[in-house]
XYZ file of C-alpha atoms in Angstrom:
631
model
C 50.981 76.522 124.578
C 54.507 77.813 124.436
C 53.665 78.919 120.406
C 50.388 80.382 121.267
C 52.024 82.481 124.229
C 54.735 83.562 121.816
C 52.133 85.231 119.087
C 50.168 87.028 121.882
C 53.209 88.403 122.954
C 54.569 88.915 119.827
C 51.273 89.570 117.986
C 49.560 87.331 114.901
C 51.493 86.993 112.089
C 51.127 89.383 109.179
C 50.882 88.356 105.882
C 53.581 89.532 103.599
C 50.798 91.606 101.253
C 50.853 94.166 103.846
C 54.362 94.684 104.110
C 53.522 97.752 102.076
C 51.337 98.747 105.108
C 54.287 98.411 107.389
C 55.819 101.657 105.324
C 55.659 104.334 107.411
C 55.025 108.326 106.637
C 57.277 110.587 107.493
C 56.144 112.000 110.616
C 56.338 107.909 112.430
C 59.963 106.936 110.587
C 61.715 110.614 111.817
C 61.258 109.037 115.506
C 62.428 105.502 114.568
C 65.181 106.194 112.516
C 66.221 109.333 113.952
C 66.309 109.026 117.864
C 69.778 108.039 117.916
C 70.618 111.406 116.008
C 68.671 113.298 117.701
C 69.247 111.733 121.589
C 72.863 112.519 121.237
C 72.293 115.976 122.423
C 71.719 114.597 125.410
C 75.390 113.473 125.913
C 77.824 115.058 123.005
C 78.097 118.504 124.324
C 78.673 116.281 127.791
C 81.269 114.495 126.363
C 83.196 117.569 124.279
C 82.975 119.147 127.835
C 84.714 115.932 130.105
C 87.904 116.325 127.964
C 87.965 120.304 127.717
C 87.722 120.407 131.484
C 91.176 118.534 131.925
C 92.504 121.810 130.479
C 91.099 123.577 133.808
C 87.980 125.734 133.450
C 89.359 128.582 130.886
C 89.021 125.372 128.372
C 85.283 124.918 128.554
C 85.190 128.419 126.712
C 86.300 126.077 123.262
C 82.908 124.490 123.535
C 80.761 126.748 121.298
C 83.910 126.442 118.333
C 84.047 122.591 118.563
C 79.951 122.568 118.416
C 79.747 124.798 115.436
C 82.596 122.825 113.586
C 80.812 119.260 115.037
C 77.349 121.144 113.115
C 79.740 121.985 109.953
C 80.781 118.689 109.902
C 76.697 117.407 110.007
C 75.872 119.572 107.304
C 78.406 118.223 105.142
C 77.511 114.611 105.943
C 74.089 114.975 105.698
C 74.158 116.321 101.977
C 76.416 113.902 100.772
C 73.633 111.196 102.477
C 71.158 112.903 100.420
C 73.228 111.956 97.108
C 73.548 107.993 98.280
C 69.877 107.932 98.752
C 69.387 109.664 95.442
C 71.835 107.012 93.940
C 70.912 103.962 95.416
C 66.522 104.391 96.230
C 66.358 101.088 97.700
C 68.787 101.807 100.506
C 72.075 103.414 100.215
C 74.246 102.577 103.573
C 77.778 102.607 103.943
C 78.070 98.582 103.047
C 75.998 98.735 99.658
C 78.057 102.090 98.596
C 81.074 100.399 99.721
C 81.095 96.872 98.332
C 79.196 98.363 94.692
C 82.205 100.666 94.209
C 85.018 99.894 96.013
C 84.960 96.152 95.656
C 83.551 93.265 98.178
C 86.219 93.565 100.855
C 86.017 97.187 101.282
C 82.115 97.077 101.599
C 83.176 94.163 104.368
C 85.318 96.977 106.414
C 82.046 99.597 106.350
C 79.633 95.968 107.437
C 82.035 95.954 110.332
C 82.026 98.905 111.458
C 78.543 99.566 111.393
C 77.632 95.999 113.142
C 79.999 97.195 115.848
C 78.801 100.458 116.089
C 75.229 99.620 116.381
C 75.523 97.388 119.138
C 77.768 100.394 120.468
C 74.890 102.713 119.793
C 72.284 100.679 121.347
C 74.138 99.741 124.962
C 75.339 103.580 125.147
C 71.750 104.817 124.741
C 70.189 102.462 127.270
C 73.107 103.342 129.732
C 72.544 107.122 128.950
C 68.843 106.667 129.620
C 69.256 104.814 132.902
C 71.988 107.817 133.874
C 69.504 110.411 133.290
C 67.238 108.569 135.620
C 70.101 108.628 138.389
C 70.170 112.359 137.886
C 66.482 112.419 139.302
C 66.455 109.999 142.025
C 70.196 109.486 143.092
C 69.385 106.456 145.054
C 69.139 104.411 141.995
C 72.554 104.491 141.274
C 73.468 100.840 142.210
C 70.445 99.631 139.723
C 71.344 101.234 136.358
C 72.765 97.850 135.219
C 69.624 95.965 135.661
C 67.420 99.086 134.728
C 69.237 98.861 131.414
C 68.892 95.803 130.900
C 64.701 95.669 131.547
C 64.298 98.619 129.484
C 66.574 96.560 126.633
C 63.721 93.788 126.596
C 61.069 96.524 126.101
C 62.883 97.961 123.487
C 63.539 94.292 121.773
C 60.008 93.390 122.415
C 58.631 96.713 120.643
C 60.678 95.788 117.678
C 59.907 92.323 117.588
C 56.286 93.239 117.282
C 56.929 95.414 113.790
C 57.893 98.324 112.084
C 54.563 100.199 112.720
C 54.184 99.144 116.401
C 57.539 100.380 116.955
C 56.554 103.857 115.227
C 53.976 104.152 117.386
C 55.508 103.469 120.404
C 58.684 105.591 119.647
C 56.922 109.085 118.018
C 55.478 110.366 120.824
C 58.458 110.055 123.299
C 60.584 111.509 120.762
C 58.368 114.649 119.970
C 58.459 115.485 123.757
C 61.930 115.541 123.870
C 62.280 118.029 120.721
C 59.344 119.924 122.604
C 61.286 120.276 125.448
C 64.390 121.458 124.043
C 62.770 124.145 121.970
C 61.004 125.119 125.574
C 64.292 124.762 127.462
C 65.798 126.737 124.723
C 62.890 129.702 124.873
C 62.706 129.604 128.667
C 67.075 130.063 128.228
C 66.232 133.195 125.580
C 64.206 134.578 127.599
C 66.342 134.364 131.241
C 69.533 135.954 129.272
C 67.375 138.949 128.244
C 65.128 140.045 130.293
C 67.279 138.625 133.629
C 70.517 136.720 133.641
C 72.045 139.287 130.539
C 74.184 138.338 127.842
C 77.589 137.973 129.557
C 78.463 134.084 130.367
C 78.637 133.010 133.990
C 82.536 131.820 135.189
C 82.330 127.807 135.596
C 83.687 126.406 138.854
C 87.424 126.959 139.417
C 88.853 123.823 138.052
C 92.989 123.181 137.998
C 94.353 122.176 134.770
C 95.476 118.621 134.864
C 96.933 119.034 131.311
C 97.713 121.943 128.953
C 95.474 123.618 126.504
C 96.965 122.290 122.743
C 95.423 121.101 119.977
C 96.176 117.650 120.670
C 93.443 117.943 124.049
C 91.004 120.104 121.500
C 90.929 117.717 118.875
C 90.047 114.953 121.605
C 87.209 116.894 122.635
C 85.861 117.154 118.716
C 86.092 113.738 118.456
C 84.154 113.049 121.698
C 81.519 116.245 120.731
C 81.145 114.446 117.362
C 78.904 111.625 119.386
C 76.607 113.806 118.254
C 76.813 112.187 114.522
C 76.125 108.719 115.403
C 72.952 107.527 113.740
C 72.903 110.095 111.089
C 73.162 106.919 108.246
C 70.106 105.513 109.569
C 68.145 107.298 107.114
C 70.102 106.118 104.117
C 70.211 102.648 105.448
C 66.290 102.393 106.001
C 64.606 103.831 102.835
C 62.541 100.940 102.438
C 60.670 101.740 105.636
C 59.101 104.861 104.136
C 56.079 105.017 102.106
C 56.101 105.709 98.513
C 57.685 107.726 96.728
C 60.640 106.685 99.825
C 63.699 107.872 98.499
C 62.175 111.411 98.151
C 60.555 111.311 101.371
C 63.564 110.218 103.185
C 65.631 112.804 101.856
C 63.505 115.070 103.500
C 63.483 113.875 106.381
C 66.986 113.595 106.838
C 67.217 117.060 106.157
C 64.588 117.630 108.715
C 66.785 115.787 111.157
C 69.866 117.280 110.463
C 67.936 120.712 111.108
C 66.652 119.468 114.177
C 69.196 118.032 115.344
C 72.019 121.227 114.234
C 69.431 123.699 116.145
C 69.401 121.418 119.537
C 72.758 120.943 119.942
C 73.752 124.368 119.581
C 70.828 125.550 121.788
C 72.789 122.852 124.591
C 76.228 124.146 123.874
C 75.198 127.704 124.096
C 73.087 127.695 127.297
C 76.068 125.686 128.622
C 78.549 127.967 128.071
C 76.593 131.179 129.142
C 75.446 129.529 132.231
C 78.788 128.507 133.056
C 77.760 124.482 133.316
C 81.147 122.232 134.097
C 80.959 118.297 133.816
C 79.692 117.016 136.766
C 79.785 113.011 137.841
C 76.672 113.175 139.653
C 74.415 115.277 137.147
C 74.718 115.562 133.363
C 74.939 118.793 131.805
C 71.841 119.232 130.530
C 69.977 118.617 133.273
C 72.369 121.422 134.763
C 70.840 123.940 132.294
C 67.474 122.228 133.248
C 67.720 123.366 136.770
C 69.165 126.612 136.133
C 66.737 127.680 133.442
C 63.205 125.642 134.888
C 63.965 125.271 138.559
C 65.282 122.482 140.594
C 62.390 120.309 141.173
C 59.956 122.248 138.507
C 57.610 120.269 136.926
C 59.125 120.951 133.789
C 62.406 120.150 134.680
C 61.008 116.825 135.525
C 59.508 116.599 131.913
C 63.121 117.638 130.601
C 64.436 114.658 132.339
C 61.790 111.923 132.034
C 61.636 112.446 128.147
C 65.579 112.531 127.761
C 65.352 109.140 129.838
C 62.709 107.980 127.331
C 64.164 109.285 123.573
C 67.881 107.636 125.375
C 66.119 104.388 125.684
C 64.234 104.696 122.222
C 67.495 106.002 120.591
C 68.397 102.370 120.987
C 65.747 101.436 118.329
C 68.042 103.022 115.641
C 70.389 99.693 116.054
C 67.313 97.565 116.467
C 66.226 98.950 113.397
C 70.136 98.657 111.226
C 71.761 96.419 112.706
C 68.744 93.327 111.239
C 68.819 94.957 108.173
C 71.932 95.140 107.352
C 72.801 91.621 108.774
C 70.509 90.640 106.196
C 72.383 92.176 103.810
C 75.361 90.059 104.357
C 73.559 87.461 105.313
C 71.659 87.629 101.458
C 75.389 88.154 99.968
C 76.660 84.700 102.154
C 78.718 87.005 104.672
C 75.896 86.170 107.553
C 74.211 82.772 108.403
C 71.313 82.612 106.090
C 68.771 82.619 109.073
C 69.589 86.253 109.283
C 67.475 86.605 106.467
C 64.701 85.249 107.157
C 61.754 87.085 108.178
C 59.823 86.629 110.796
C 55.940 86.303 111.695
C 55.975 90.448 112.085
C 57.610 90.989 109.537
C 60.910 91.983 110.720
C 64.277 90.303 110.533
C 63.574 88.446 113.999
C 66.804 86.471 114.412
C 69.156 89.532 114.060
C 67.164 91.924 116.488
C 67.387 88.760 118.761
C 71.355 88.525 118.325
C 71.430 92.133 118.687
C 69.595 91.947 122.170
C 72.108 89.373 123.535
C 75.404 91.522 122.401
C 73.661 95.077 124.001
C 72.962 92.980 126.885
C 76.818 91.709 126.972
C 78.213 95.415 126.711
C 76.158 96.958 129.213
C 77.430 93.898 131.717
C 80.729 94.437 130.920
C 80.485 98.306 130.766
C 78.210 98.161 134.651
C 76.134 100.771 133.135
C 78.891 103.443 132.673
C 79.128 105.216 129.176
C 82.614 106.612 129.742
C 84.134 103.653 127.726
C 81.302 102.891 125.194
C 81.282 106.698 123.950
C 85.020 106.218 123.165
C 84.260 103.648 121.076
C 80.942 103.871 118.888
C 81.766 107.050 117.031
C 84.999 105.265 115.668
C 82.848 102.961 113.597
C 80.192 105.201 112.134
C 83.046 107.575 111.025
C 84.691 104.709 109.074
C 81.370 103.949 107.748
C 80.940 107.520 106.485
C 84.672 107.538 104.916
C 84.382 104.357 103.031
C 80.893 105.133 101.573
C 81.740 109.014 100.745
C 84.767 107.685 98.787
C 82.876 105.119 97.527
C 80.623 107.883 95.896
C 83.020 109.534 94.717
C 84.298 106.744 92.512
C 80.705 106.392 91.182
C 80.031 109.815 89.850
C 83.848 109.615 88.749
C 82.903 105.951 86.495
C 79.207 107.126 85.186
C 79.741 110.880 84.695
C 76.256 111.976 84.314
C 74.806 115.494 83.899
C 75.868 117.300 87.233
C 78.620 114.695 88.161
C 81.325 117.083 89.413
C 79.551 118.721 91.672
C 78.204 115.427 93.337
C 82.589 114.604 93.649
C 83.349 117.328 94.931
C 80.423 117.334 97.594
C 81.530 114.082 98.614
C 85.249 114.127 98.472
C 84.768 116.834 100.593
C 82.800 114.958 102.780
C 84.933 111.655 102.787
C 88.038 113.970 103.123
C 86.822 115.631 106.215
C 85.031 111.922 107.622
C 88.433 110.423 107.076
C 90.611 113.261 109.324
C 88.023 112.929 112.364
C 88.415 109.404 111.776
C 92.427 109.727 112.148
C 91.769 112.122 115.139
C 89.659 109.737 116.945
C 92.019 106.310 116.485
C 95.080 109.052 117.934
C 93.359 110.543 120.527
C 91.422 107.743 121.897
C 93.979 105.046 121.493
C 94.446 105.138 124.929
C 91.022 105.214 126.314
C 89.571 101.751 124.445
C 89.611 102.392 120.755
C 92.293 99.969 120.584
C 90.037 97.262 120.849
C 87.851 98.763 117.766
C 90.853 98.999 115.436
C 91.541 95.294 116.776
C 87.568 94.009 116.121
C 87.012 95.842 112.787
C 89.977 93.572 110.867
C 88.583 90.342 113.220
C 85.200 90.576 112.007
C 85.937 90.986 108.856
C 88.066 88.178 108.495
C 85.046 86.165 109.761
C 82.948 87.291 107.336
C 85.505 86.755 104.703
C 85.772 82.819 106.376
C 81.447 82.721 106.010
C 81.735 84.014 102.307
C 84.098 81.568 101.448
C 82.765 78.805 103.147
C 79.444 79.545 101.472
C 80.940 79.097 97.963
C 82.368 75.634 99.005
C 79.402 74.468 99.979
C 77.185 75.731 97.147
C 79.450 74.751 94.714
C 79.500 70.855 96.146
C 75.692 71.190 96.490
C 75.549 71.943 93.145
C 73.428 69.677 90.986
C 75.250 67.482 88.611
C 73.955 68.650 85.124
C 75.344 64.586 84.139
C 73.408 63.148 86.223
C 70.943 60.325 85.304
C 67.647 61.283 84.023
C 65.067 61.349 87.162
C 61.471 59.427 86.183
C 59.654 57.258 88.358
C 59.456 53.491 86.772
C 56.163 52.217 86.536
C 55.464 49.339 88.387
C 53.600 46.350 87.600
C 51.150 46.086 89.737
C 51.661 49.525 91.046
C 52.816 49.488 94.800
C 49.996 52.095 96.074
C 52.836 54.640 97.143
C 52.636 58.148 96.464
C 55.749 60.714 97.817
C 55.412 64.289 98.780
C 59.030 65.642 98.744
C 60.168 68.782 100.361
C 62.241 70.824 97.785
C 63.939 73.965 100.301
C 66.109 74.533 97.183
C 67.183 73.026 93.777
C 70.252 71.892 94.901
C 72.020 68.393 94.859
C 70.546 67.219 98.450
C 66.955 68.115 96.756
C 67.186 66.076 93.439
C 68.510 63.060 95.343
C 65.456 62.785 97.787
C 63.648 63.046 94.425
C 65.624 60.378 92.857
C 64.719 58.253 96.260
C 61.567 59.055 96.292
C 60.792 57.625 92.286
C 62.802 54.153 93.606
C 59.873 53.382 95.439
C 56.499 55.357 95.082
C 53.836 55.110 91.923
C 54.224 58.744 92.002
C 55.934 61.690 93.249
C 55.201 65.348 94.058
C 57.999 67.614 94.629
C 56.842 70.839 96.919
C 58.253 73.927 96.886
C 57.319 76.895 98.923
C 58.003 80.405 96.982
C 57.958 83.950 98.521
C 57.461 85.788 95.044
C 56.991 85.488 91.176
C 60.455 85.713 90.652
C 61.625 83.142 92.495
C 59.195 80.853 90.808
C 60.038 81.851 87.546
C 63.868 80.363 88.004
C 62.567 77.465 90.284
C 60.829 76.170 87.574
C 63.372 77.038 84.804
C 66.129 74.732 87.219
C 63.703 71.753 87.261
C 63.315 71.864 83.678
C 66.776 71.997 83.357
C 67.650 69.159 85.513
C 64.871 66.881 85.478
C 62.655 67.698 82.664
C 59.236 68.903 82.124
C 55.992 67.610 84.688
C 54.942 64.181 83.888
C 51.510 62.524 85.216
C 54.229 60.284 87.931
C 57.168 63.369 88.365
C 55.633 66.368 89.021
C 56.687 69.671 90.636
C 54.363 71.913 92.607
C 55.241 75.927 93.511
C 53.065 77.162 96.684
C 52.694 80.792 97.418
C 53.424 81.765 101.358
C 50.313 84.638 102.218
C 52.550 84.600 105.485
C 56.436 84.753 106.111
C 56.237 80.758 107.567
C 57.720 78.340 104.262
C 56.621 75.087 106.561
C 52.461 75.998 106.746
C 52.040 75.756 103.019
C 53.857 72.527 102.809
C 51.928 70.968 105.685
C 48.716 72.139 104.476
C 49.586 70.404 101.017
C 50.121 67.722 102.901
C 47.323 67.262 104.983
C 44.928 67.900 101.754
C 46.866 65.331 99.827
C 46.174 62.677 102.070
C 42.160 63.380 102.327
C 41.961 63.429 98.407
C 43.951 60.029 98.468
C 43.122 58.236 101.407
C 43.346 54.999 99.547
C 46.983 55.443 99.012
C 50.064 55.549 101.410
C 52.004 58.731 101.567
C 55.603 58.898 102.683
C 56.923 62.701 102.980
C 60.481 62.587 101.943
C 62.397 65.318 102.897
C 66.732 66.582 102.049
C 68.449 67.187 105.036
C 72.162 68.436 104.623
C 74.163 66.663 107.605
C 77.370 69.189 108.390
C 80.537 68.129 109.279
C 82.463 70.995 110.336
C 81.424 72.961 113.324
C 81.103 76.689 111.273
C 78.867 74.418 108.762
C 75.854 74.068 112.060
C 75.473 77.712 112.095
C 75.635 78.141 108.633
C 73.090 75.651 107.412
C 69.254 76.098 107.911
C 67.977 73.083 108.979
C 64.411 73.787 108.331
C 63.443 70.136 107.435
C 63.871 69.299 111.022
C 61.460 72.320 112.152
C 59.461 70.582 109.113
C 59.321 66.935 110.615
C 58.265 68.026 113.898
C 55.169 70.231 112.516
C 54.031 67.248 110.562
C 54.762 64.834 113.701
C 52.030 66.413 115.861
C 48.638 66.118 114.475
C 48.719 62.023 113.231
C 51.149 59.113 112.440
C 52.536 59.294 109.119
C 55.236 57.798 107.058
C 58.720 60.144 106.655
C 61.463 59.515 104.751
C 65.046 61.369 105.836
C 67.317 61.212 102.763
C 70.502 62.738 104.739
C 73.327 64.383 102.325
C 76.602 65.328 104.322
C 78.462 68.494 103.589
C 81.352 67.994 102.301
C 84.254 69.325 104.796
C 86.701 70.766 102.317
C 88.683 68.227 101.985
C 85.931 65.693 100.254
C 85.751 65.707 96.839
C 81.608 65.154 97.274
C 79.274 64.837 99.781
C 77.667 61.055 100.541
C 74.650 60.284 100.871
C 72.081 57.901 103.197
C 68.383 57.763 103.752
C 66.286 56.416 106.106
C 62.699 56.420 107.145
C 60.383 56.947 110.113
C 56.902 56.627 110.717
C-alpha cells in the first residue's frame, strides 16, 4: 500500500526513452532555472540598502552607483557563462570547468561552494517568500518558520514529480512576477512625469551610526550583489533544454541576464526617487508597491502575492543544481553512489531528498530570518564564478584555437573582477557569519577528498583477480537438478565469487545483469570475457535492458519467467552482497541486493543464496568471504 501511495503521489514511473521528452523549450526552463536570478530583485536592492542606511540617510543616495556596477558586474559574468556553455555543451558549471582545468582538488573547492550555496539559496528564498507574505498580513509573523517549511515540501514534491511537472508548475508564477515589475515599472514612469516629477523624494531622517567610507560601500556591493546568485544555473543545466541545448541555453541566459539587468534597475531607481529607506516591517519593494499602486490596490496585492510565489519557486533553482551536481561527484566517487541514481521520475531523487532535509535545517536554525543567510550564500557562488572563470582561462590559454584571446581576456576579466567581490565579501562580512563559510568550504572538501579516497580503496580490493581460477560449472553425474540465477550489480570480485559458488553446486548457472545503455553492455560483456571466458551451455551471462530507471524489475521478471519455463528444476537465486566494516563504508555502499531479496521474498517461497564479501577496512590485505542460504 505504502508503494502504491508513493507513485500516486509521486506519479508512475517514466521510462527512460522519454527522458528526451523531459527536455524542456525555452520558454518552461527560463522559469526553472532562472527564478533564483530573477527573484533576487526582490531582496538585493533591500539588502545594498540595510548597510547604506548605517551611514544615515544621505548614504541611500549610493544605491543607483552600486546597482549599475552590481549590473556591470552581471554583464560580465553572464558572457563569460556563454563561453563555458559553448565549451563544455553537456553542462559547463563551475565544478566540471574547475576540476577539467585546474586539477581535481580545485574543481572540489567550486563542488563546495556551490553545494553550500544552494542549500543557502533555497532556505533564503523560502524565508524571503514567507517575509513577503508578513508584509501583507502582519499577523503572520510568528508562523513564517512553519510557512517555510510547508511551502519547502511543495516545492520538494513538485520536483520529485519531474523536470516537466516542475516547468509547469513554476512558468506561470514566474511570468507574473516579470509582468508585474514591467507594470510597477510603467505605473513608476508614468507617476514621475505626469505627477510626482523627476526630482527624488528625501528618505526619512536617519542618524549615521557609522561613517560614509569605502569600507561601508563596498559592504553594501557585496550585499546588492545577492542579486547574482543563480546566474550559473543555466550553465549547470544544459541538459534540461531541448535540442540543439547548448544554443538554446545561451539564449536564454542572455534573456535572463536582460531581464533580470532591466528589473533591478527599475527597483533601485523607483527606490531612490521615491525616497524608500529599509524598513523591518515592510520590504522595499513593496514600499514602491504602495507608493506607485496604492496601499491595498488590487495590484499591489498581485505585486506581493507573485513575489511570495517566484521567492518560493526561486528555491527550485537548488532543487534543480544541487541533485545534479551531487551526481556529478557522486559519478566521480566524491558522493555516495546512491546520489546517482535516478529515480522513478526521472530525477536524481535521493539528492533533492537530502537537499529538503538541509533547507529544512537552515530555516530552523535561521527562525525564518534572512538577515544571516544573505550574508552567507553569495560567498559561495562568487567562489564558484572565480574558480571556473580562471579555469577558462587556462583552457583557451592550453588549446589556442581561432579566436582564443579574446575568449582570455573576456574571462580573466571576469575571474579578475569575481575574485575582488569575492575578497570584499570574506572582509566585510567576516563579522556578520561568513566565518562559518570560509570554515565549511575547506571541511567539505576534505570530506569529499576522504569519499574519493575511500572509493579507490575499496574498488581497488574489489577488484577481480585476473589469477584467479578458471570459473566452469563441473558436470555432475547424475546431474543434481539445480539451476542458479545470480545477480551480477557489477563485475567486481564480490560478483565472480557468487558465480564461483553458484557452479559448486547447480547443473547450471545464469549470471544476470541489468544495463541502462549500449555502452555499458558493450564493456560488461568485454569484463566477463576477460575474466571468465566466453558463454558456455552450463556458464552463461545474460544483459537485460531497464525500459524504466528500477535495475531490480528486470531481474525479478527474469526470474519469475525462469522458473515457469523450468518448473521441473530447483532454482536458487544467488546474490553478492558486500558486508562493510567501517562506518563511512554503510553510506558509501549500495546495498541493492537487500532491496533485491525482499522484492523476490513477497510473491512465493523460493530458494536464496547470500554469498557475503566483507570490505576490507584498510588495514586488510583482502576482503573474506562467507555464504549462506535462505529459503
Amino acid at each position: 500500500m505504502s508503494v502504491r501511495w508513493f507513485s500516486r503521489l509521486l506519479g508512475h514511473p517514466l521510462p527512460r526513452s522519454s527522458a528526451g521528452d523531459e527536455r524542456l523549450p525555452n520558454i518552461q526552463a527560463l522559469p526553472i532555472l532562472s527564478s533564483d536570478a530573477l527573484s533576487s530583485v526582490a531582496y538585493a536592492t533591500e539588502a545594498a540598502l540595510g548597510i547604506l542606511i548605517l551611514g544615515g540617510s544621505a548614504a541611500l543616495k549610493l544605491s543607483l552607483p552600486i546597482t549599475l556596477a552590481i549590473i556591470a558586474l552581471i554583464v560580465i559574468v553572464v558572457l563569460s557563462y556563454r563561453q563555458a556553455i559553448a565549451a563544455y555543451p553537456n553542462g559547463g558549471g563551475s565544478y566540471v570547468v574547475a576540476r577539467d582545468n585546474l586539477g581535481r582538488n580545485v574543481g572540489l573547492v567550486a563542488a563546495a561552494a556551490l553545494l553550500i550555496d544552494y542549500a543557502l539559496t533555497a532556505a533564503v528564498s523560502l524565508m524571503a517568500g514567507t517575509q513577503a507574505l508578513s508584509s501583507l498580513d502582519p499577523t503572520l509573523l510568528p508562523y513564517e518558520v512553519p510557512i517555510a517549511l510547508v511551502l519547502l515540501v511543495l516545492v520538494g514534491w513538485a520536483n520529485l514529480r519531474g523536470v516537466k511537472e516542475a516547468g509547469r508548475v513554476f512558468a506561470i508564477p514566474t511570468y507574473a512576477f516579470v509582468l508585474m515589475i514591467a507594470l510597477l515599472t510603467v505605473a513608476g514612469l508614468r507617476d514621475l512625469t505626469f505627477h510626482h516629477g523627476w526630482h527624488p523624494d528625501p528618505p526619512p531622517l536617519t542618524a549615521a551610526l557609522e561613517p560614509i567610507g569605502l569600507f561601508m560601500i563596498l559592504r553594501a556591493f557585496s550585499s546588492g550583489c545577492s542579486a547574482m546568485t543563480g546566474i550559473e544555473a543555466i550553465a549547470n543545466g544544459v541538459k534540461v533544454f531541448r535540442e540543439p541545448a547548448p544554443v538554446n541555453a545561451r539564449k536564454t541566459l542572455l534573456v535572463m541576464a536582460v531581464l533580470l539587468s532591466a528589473m533591478f534597475f527599475a527597483v533601485s531607481g523607483m527606490g531612490f526617487m521615491y525616497g524608500i529607506a529599509p524598513n523591518p516591517d515592510i520590504t522595499v519593494l513593496a514600499q514602491i508597491g504602495q507608493r506607485v499602486f496604492g496601499n491595498g490596490s488590487v495590484l499591489y496585492w498581485t505585486l506581493q502575492i507573485t513575489t511570495l510565489l517566484i521567492l518560493v519557486l526561486a528555491a527550485n533553482t537548488a532543487f534543480s543544481g544541487f541533485p545534479r551536481l551531487a551526481a556529478m561527484l557522486a559519478e566521480d566517487r566524491c558522493l555516495p553512489m546512491q546520489m546517482n541514481l535516478l529515480g522513478d521520475r526521472l530525477v536524481y531523487q535521493n539528492g533533492i531528498g537530502v537537499l529538503l532535509g538541509i533547507t529544512a535545517l537552515i530555516i530552523v536554525i535561521c527562525r525564518g530570518d534572512t538577515t544571516v543567510a544573505v550574508n552567507l550564500y553569495a560567498l559561495g557562488v562568487f567562489t564558484a564564478f572565480t574558480l571556473s572563470q580562471l579555469g577558462l582561462v587556462r583552457r583557451w590559454w592550453m588549446q589556442r584555437g581561432p579566436g582564443w584571446r579574446g575568449r582570455m581576456l573576456m574571462n580573466a576579466l571576469g575571474s579578475l573582477t569575481t575574485f575582488v567581490v569575492l575578497v570584499v565579501i570574506v572582509v566585510s562580512k567576516f563579522d556578520e557569519g561568513a566565518w562559518t563559510v570560509v570554515i565549511a568550504i575547506p571541511l567539505l572538501v576534505w570530506g569529499l577528498a576522504v569519499i574519493r579516497r575511500r572509493y579507490r580503496q575499496i574498488f581497488a580490493a574489489l577488484a577481480p583477480d585476473p589469477d584467479a581460477a578458471p570459473l566452469q560449472v563441473v558436470p555432475r553425474d547424475p546431474p543434481t537438478g539445480h539451476h542458479a540465477i545470480v545477480w551480477i550489480p557489477s563485475m567486481m570480485r564480490p560478483a565472480f565469487e557468487a558465480v564461483r559458488y553458484a557452479c559448486s553446486f547447480a547443473d547450471s548457472v545464469t549470471a544476470v545483469v541489468v544495463v541502462q545503455n549500449d555502452q555499458d553492455a558493450g564493456h560488461l560483456s568485454q569484463m566477463w570475457d576477460r575474466y571468465v571466458g566466453p558463454n558456455t551451455g552450463a556458464l552463461e551471462l545474460v544483459l537485460l535492458d531497464s525500459p524504466f530507471s528500477s535495475l531490480l524489475d528486470p531481474f525479478c521478471d527474469f526470474v519469475t519467467a525462469a522458473e515457469q519455463r523450468h518448473p521441473e528444476r530447483i532454482t536458487t537465486v544467488v546474490m553478492p552482497v558486500a558486508i562493510p566494516r567501517d562506518r563511512l563504508d554503510v553510506a558509501l555502499l549500495n546495498q541493492r541486493a537487500r532491496a533485491l531479496f525482499e522484492a523476490l521474498s513477497d510473491d512465493q517461497s523460493r530458494v536464496f543464496s547470500i554469498v557475503r564479501y566483507f570490505v576490507p577496512n584498510g588495514r586488510d590485505p583482502a576482503g573474506s568471504r562467507s555464504s549462506g542460504s535462505m529459503e
